[in-house]
C-alpha angles and dihedrals in degrees: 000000000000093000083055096054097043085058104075085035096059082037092052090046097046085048093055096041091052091037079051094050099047096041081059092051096242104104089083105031093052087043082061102048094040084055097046090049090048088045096055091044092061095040087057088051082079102050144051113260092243083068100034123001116198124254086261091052089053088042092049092046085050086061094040097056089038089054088054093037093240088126097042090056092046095055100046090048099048096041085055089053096049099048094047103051082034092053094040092054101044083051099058097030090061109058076031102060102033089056087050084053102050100028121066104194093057092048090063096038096052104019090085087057097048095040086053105047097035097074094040102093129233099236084069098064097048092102101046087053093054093052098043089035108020138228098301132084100297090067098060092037088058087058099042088054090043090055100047098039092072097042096052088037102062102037077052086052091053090043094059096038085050102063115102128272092218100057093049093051093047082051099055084038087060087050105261115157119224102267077043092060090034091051103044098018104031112039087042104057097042093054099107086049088054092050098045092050088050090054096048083055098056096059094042088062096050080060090049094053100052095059099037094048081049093061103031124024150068104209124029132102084260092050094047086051094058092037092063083061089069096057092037089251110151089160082068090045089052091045089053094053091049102048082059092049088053096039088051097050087046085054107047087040088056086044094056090044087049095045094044089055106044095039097049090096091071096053094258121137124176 
């Protein structure tokens, strides 16, 4: 009897814990992770660990770099990296790119520049910033900021474009001048461009780092990564990827928060 009663009770608590957790949004996103960890622990079970450690091994190096200080380094020197070349950039694609969008003259006049340099990568340039910079900060600064310029350029400069015609013209016929339709018609309305560019960029510097802090560093999450080569670590490798995995989805995530609040004003929720 007692077994009976205690059944709708256990059925009724496992409903509202999975109705909780989907109404949070978790229940998906934490079915995904938990198969993509099974998956890669069965795919470890084929190979040796110096191909593919398991997801315990990389767990275990993480700790292990955490416990000498290695990761923590890491982490504070390339996120320093990241947000100043990101913010320097943002801050100069966006006044950029809007200008390019409702100015004509200064499309033309730019647009040959950023269509060239744009698909030239900046890996390429990693040399050249270590001879004209040096070795130090500026250099990977440089390449963070090249990378995220473009980016945030061009998504400013289809902002701008896409604005409608219509609303520009019933703002000049009430008599706005033209700062005055830039200021309360354009930016406005551009303002999911701008964060989306800016979140394309983000990612694209996480890309950057990792190969100018491999040619040229001696802390930083890229250059631990390619330090691990030189003990035969690939548990370290692993640790470090997903660390910027991690880093990058924090990010994104903060970025988002960030963009949500302080754009709230204009009617623009992400």
């Amino acid at each position: 009897m007692k077994a009976i009663s205690m059944t709708p009770n256990v059925s009724v608590s496992f409903a509202r814990l999975f109705k909780k957790l989907s109404v949070g949004g978790l229940l998906y996103p934490t079915l995904s992770i938990l198969f993509g960890l099974g998956a890669w622990q069965l795919l470890s079970l084929w190979f040796l660990p110096i191909f593919l450690p398991s997801p315990a091994l990389t767990f275990r190096a993480l700790v292990e770099l955490a416990q000498d200080g290695s990761l923590w380094q890491s982490i504070v020197a390339s996120t320093f990296r990241i947000l100043s070349g990101w913010f320097a950039g943002v801050i100069v694609g966006i006044p950029l790119g809007i200008a390019m969008g409702y100015v004509g003259v200064i499309r033309r006049l730019c647009e040959p520049y950023i269509e060239f340099f744009r698909f030239v990568p900046p890996i390429a340039f990693v040399t050249l910033a270590v001879i004209w910079l040096g070795p130090g900060e500026a250099s990977k600064i440089a390449l963070i900021f090249y990378t995220t310029v473009f980016a945030v350029t061009l998504n400013a400069i289809a902002g701008t474009i896409a604005v409608p015609e219509i609303r520009l013209r019933a703002a000049a016929a009430l008599g706005a001048s033209r700062p005055a339709i830039l200021r309360t018609v354009i930016v406005p309305s551009v303002v999911p461009h701008l964060v989306t560019g800016a979140r394309i960029a983000m990612g694209n510097s996480f890309l950057t780092i990792v190969s100018a802090e491999i040619v040229a560093a001696d802390v930083g999450l890229g250059a631990l990564i390619w330090n691990a080569r030189n003990y035969g670590r690939t548990d370290w490798v692993f640790a470090g990827i997903l660390t910027l995995g991690c880093l990058g989805f924090l990010y994104d995530r903060v970025l988002r928060a960030l963009s949500s609040a302080a754009f709230k004003r204009f009617g623009v929720n992400f």
